[in-house]
């Protein structure tokens, strides 16, 4: 499954407000197939690593933008 930064931020937005990054993410070409760092973040999210602190994964994802 190919996940984009925008789709990931949309999912995270239900836990923490991150709408301010949507425009920037919309222009990003980064996805889980072409960026290993982002792929790792998606994997960690699915494994529950950021369940207690979704702010941290938002910070790490937006750093890639």
Short mmCIF file of N, CA and C in Angstrom, two decimals:
data_model
loop_
_atom_site.label_atom_id
_atom_site.label_comp_id
_atom_site.label_asym_id
_atom_site.label_seq_id
_atom_site.Cartn_x
_atom_site.Cartn_y
_atom_site.Cartn_z
N UNK A 1 0.83 -1.18 0.00
CA UNK A 1 0.00 0.00 0.00
C UNK A 1 0.88 1.24 0.00
N UNK A 2 0.59 2.16 -0.89
CA UNK A 2 1.37 3.39 -1.01
C UNK A 2 0.67 4.49 -0.21
N UNK A 3 1.33 4.97 0.83
CA UNK A 3 0.79 6.00 1.71
C UNK A 3 1.50 7.32 1.40
N UNK A 4 0.74 8.40 1.27
CA UNK A 4 1.33 9.71 1.06
C UNK A 4 1.38 10.46 2.40
N UNK A 5 2.18 11.49 2.43
CA UNK A 5 2.24 12.30 3.65
C UNK A 5 0.88 12.93 3.92
N UNK A 6 0.21 13.39 2.88
CA UNK A 6 -1.10 14.00 3.06
C UNK A 6 -2.10 13.01 3.64
N UNK A 7 -2.14 11.80 3.12
CA UNK A 7 -3.09 10.82 3.65
C UNK A 7 -2.77 10.47 5.10
N UNK A 8 -1.50 10.41 5.42
CA UNK A 8 -1.09 10.11 6.79
C UNK A 8 -1.50 11.25 7.73
N UNK A 9 -1.31 12.49 7.29
CA UNK A 9 -1.70 13.63 8.12
C UNK A 9 -3.21 13.69 8.30
N UNK A 10 -3.96 13.31 7.27
CA UNK A 10 -5.42 13.26 7.41
C UNK A 10 -5.81 12.27 8.49
N UNK A 11 -5.17 11.12 8.52
CA UNK A 11 -5.46 10.13 9.55
C UNK A 11 -5.08 10.65 10.94
N UNK A 12 -3.90 11.25 11.03
CA UNK A 12 -3.43 11.76 12.31
C UNK A 12 -4.26 12.93 12.81
N UNK A 13 -4.90 13.65 11.88
CA UNK A 13 -5.69 14.82 12.25
C UNK A 13 -6.87 14.45 13.17
N UNK A 14 -7.27 13.20 13.17
CA UNK A 14 -8.34 12.79 14.08
C UNK A 14 -7.83 12.67 15.53
N UNK A 15 -6.53 12.69 15.71
CA UNK A 15 -5.93 12.61 17.05
C UNK A 15 -5.35 13.94 17.50
N UNK A 16 -4.79 14.68 16.56
CA UNK A 16 -4.14 15.95 16.86
C UNK A 16 -4.32 16.88 15.66
N UNK A 17 -4.58 18.14 15.93
CA UNK A 17 -4.81 19.09 14.84
C UNK A 17 -3.51 19.32 14.06
N UNK A 18 -3.52 18.92 12.80
CA UNK A 18 -2.34 19.14 11.95
C UNK A 18 -2.75 19.65 10.58
N UNK A 19 -3.92 20.31 10.52
CA UNK A 19 -4.43 20.85 9.25
C UNK A 19 -3.47 21.87 8.63
N UNK A 20 -2.72 22.55 9.46
CA UNK A 20 -1.83 23.60 8.94
C UNK A 20 -0.76 23.04 8.00
N UNK A 21 -0.54 21.73 8.02
CA UNK A 21 0.47 21.12 7.16
C UNK A 21 -0.12 20.54 5.87
N UNK A 22 -1.44 20.56 5.72
CA UNK A 22 -2.08 19.92 4.58
C UNK A 22 -1.62 20.51 3.24
N UNK A 23 -1.56 21.83 3.14
CA UNK A 23 -1.16 22.46 1.86
C UNK A 23 0.25 22.06 1.46
N UNK A 24 1.15 22.12 2.39
CA UNK A 24 2.54 21.74 2.12
C UNK A 24 2.63 20.25 1.75
N UNK A 25 1.87 19.43 2.45
CA UNK A 25 1.88 17.99 2.19
C UNK A 25 1.28 17.68 0.82
N UNK A 26 0.30 18.48 0.41
CA UNK A 26 -0.34 18.27 -0.88
C UNK A 26 0.67 18.37 -2.02
N UNK A 27 1.66 19.24 -1.88
CA UNK A 27 2.68 19.44 -2.91
C UNK A 27 3.85 18.45 -2.81
N UNK A 28 3.89 17.69 -1.73
CA UNK A 28 5.00 16.77 -1.51
C UNK A 28 4.88 15.54 -2.41
N UNK A 29 6.01 15.10 -2.91
CA UNK A 29 6.08 13.88 -3.73
C UNK A 29 6.48 12.68 -2.90
N UNK A 30 6.70 12.88 -1.61
CA UNK A 30 7.14 11.80 -0.73
C UNK A 30 5.99 10.85 -0.45
N UNK A 31 6.28 9.56 -0.54
CA UNK A 31 5.31 8.53 -0.18
C UNK A 31 6.06 7.34 0.40
N UNK A 32 5.31 6.35 0.83
CA UNK A 32 5.92 5.20 1.51
C UNK A 32 6.69 4.28 0.56
N UNK A 33 6.53 4.48 -0.73
CA UNK A 33 7.29 3.66 -1.68
C UNK A 33 8.63 4.30 -2.05
N UNK A 34 8.68 5.63 -2.05
CA UNK A 34 9.91 6.28 -2.52
C UNK A 34 10.76 6.91 -1.42
N UNK A 35 10.36 6.76 -0.15
CA UNK A 35 11.13 7.36 0.93
C UNK A 35 11.19 6.39 2.12
N UNK A 36 12.37 5.87 2.38
CA UNK A 36 12.51 4.86 3.43
C UNK A 36 12.23 5.42 4.83
N UNK A 37 12.59 6.66 5.06
CA UNK A 37 12.35 7.27 6.38
C UNK A 37 10.84 7.36 6.64
N UNK A 38 10.10 7.84 5.64
CA UNK A 38 8.65 7.93 5.78
C UNK A 38 8.02 6.54 5.90
N UNK A 39 8.51 5.59 5.13
CA UNK A 39 8.03 4.22 5.20
C UNK A 39 8.17 3.67 6.62
N UNK A 40 9.31 3.97 7.25
CA UNK A 40 9.54 3.53 8.62
C UNK A 40 8.57 4.17 9.60
N UNK A 41 8.26 5.45 9.40
CA UNK A 41 7.31 6.12 10.28
C UNK A 41 5.91 5.53 10.14
N UNK A 42 5.52 5.22 8.91
CA UNK A 42 4.21 4.60 8.68
C UNK A 42 4.15 3.23 9.37
N UNK A 43 5.21 2.47 9.23
CA UNK A 43 5.28 1.14 9.86
C UNK A 43 5.18 1.26 11.38
N UNK A 44 5.92 2.20 11.95
CA UNK A 44 5.89 2.39 13.41
C UNK A 44 4.51 2.83 13.89
N UNK A 45 3.83 3.67 13.09
CA UNK A 45 2.49 4.12 13.45
C UNK A 45 1.53 2.92 13.48
N UNK A 46 1.63 2.09 12.46
CA UNK A 46 0.76 0.90 12.40
C UNK A 46 1.03 -0.06 13.55
N UNK A 47 2.26 -0.10 14.01
CA UNK A 47 2.64 -0.98 15.12
C UNK A 47 2.28 -0.39 16.48
N UNK A 48 1.80 0.84 16.50
CA UNK A 48 1.36 1.46 17.76
C UNK A 48 2.42 2.22 18.51
N UNK A 49 3.56 2.45 17.90
CA UNK A 49 4.65 3.12 18.61
C UNK A 49 4.27 4.53 19.07
N UNK A 50 3.41 5.21 18.33
CA UNK A 50 3.08 6.60 18.64
C UNK A 50 1.69 6.76 19.24
N UNK A 51 1.10 5.68 19.71
CA UNK A 51 -0.25 5.75 20.28
C UNK A 51 -0.36 6.74 21.43
N UNK A 52 0.66 6.79 22.24
CA UNK A 52 0.64 7.68 23.40
C UNK A 52 1.09 9.10 23.09
N UNK A 53 1.70 9.29 21.92
CA UNK A 53 2.23 10.62 21.59
C UNK A 53 2.15 10.88 20.08
N UNK A 54 0.94 11.08 19.55
CA UNK A 54 0.82 11.34 18.11
C UNK A 54 1.52 12.64 17.68
N UNK A 55 1.72 13.55 18.63
CA UNK A 55 2.42 14.80 18.31
C UNK A 55 3.82 14.52 17.78
N UNK A 56 4.45 13.50 18.32
CA UNK A 56 5.81 13.16 17.92
C UNK A 56 5.88 12.70 16.47
N UNK A 57 4.95 11.86 16.04
CA UNK A 57 5.00 11.41 14.65
C UNK A 57 4.64 12.55 13.70
N UNK A 58 3.73 13.43 14.09
CA UNK A 58 3.43 14.60 13.26
C UNK A 58 4.69 15.44 13.09
N UNK A 59 5.41 15.65 14.16
CA UNK A 59 6.65 16.42 14.11
C UNK A 59 7.66 15.74 13.17
N UNK A 60 7.81 14.44 13.26
CA UNK A 60 8.76 13.73 12.43
C UNK A 60 8.34 13.73 10.96
N UNK A 61 7.06 13.62 10.70
CA UNK A 61 6.58 13.64 9.31
C UNK A 61 6.75 15.03 8.71
N UNK A 62 6.39 16.05 9.44
CA UNK A 62 6.49 17.41 8.88
C UNK A 62 7.94 17.84 8.70
N UNK A 63 8.86 17.24 9.44
CA UNK A 63 10.28 17.50 9.23
C UNK A 63 10.69 17.07 7.82
N UNK A 64 10.04 16.04 7.28
CA UNK A 64 10.36 15.56 5.93
C UNK A 64 9.90 16.53 4.84
N UNK A 65 8.92 17.36 5.18
CA UNK A 65 8.42 18.32 4.20
C UNK A 65 9.44 19.40 4.01
#
